[in-house]
XYZ file of C-alpha atoms in Angstrom:
146
model
C 9.279 7.550 14.251
C 10.612 3.999 14.308
C 7.635 2.873 16.395
C 5.308 3.800 13.523
C 7.152 1.664 10.964
C 8.291 -1.106 13.336
C 5.454 -3.440 12.288
C 6.171 -3.062 8.568
C 8.349 -5.625 6.797
C 8.105 -4.184 3.277
C 9.458 -0.855 2.042
C 9.755 0.424 -1.526
C 11.163 3.636 -3.054
C 8.845 6.140 -4.758
C 10.043 8.713 -7.277
C 8.456 12.161 -7.245
C 7.923 13.518 -10.760
C 7.506 17.162 -11.718
C 3.952 16.367 -12.851
C 3.120 15.239 -9.282
C 3.402 18.818 -8.000
C 0.688 21.409 -7.452
C 0.979 25.164 -8.029
C 2.643 25.573 -4.616
C 5.446 23.108 -5.385
C 4.102 20.359 -3.121
C 2.986 16.895 -4.167
C -0.709 17.239 -5.036
C -3.036 15.518 -2.566
C -4.553 13.259 -5.257
C -1.114 11.882 -6.186
C -0.749 10.141 -2.821
C -3.249 7.498 -3.953
C -0.975 6.853 -6.932
C 1.997 6.534 -4.568
C -0.003 4.006 -2.532
C -0.890 2.135 -5.724
C 2.775 1.953 -6.796
C 3.807 0.660 -3.362
C 0.887 -1.797 -3.166
C 1.723 -3.152 -6.626
C 5.373 -3.675 -5.636
C 4.229 -5.452 -2.452
C 1.815 -7.701 -4.393
C 4.431 -8.505 -7.032
C 7.445 -9.079 -4.783
C 5.888 -10.557 -1.650
C 2.434 -11.980 -2.354
C 3.038 -12.892 -6.024
C -0.594 -12.412 -6.978
C -1.970 -14.469 -9.848
C -3.424 -11.610 -11.903
C -5.018 -14.047 -14.377
C -7.453 -15.172 -11.668
C -7.515 -12.124 -9.421
C -9.281 -8.802 -9.814
C -8.977 -6.251 -7.043
C -10.920 -3.056 -6.572
C -10.654 -0.453 -3.842
C -13.609 -0.152 -1.522
C -12.232 2.660 0.619
C -9.191 4.921 0.864
C -7.992 7.053 3.781
C -5.036 9.443 3.818
C -3.544 11.522 6.612
C -1.274 14.275 5.322
C 1.297 15.056 8.016
C 4.137 16.869 6.198
C 4.345 18.099 2.608
C 6.515 16.425 0.000
C 8.314 18.292 -2.772
C 10.409 17.611 -5.851
C 13.820 16.286 -4.854
C 12.652 14.572 -1.666
C 13.858 10.988 -1.378
C 10.802 9.036 -0.261
C 9.874 5.468 0.555
C 6.560 3.799 1.262
C 6.103 1.106 3.879
C 3.279 -1.357 3.123
C 1.573 -4.069 5.124
C -1.608 -6.102 5.148
C -3.264 -5.391 8.491
C -6.534 -7.333 8.171
C -7.688 -10.235 6.024
C -11.367 -11.035 5.678
C -13.174 -13.441 3.381
C -13.320 -11.204 0.291
C -11.534 -8.044 1.437
C -8.368 -7.017 3.216
C -6.834 -3.802 4.533
C -3.510 -2.443 3.331
C -1.708 0.174 5.455
C 0.874 2.666 4.190
C 3.467 5.003 5.701
C 5.323 7.401 3.404
C 8.620 8.652 4.798
C 11.222 11.047 3.461
C 14.904 10.970 4.223
C 16.206 13.941 6.186
C 19.607 15.551 5.721
C 20.833 13.538 8.710
C 19.753 10.255 7.095
C 16.731 9.686 9.322
C 13.248 8.822 8.109
C 10.548 11.410 8.714
C 6.913 10.271 8.518
C 5.011 12.458 6.045
C 1.852 10.515 5.232
C -0.127 7.548 6.519
C -3.017 5.793 4.860
C -5.118 2.719 4.413
C -7.065 1.115 1.590
C -9.644 -1.634 1.689
C -8.986 -4.011 -1.207
C -11.823 -6.218 -2.435
C -11.406 -9.382 -4.482
C -13.986 -8.825 -7.203
C -15.639 -10.825 -9.990
C -16.418 -8.559 -12.944
C -18.649 -11.217 -14.529
C -21.057 -11.344 -11.584
C -20.374 -7.794 -10.306
C -19.791 -8.930 -6.740
C -17.063 -9.650 -4.269
C -15.669 -13.185 -4.061
C -13.388 -15.005 -1.648
C -9.702 -14.114 -1.728
C -7.767 -16.990 -3.320
C -6.296 -19.388 -0.764
C -2.718 -19.050 -2.047
C -2.695 -15.248 -1.781
C -4.337 -15.352 1.651
C -1.708 -17.819 2.863
C 1.174 -15.698 1.531
C -0.171 -12.534 3.170
C -0.667 -14.356 6.469
C 2.804 -15.913 6.376
C 4.599 -12.697 5.431
C 2.740 -10.555 7.959
C 2.939 -13.174 10.724
C -0.812 -13.712 11.149
C -1.953 -16.782 13.020
C -3.606 -19.443 10.837
C -7.391 -19.368 10.687
C -9.224 -22.001 12.722
């Protein structure tokens, strides 16, 4: 399991609420996007320190792989990383783990979103601000652009 999360430097706790469950007592599949959003927001706030006055992000694509179910009472965390940075979009990867009774992390879900820096006045994508690009590159260890 450690090999899956080895390239992630950021991890945040996620709380499972009763309202997150489906009729079978598992976390509903649609809720995982909310878990990703919570983790992504923590990552942006704590690590990248996005300037939300000048930045609007929309999701262009979401992918989720459900590996093991989650249920109420599970202690879970979400690993987050930026895996690709383009001119106006970037990819964010996620790994949701739950703690086992032995204190080990068990991978339950993986996913990815494509985030697009967007201008609502012109209804089109725009370049990611230089400061946010630099912070993502520095935190994730990307080589500077030539």
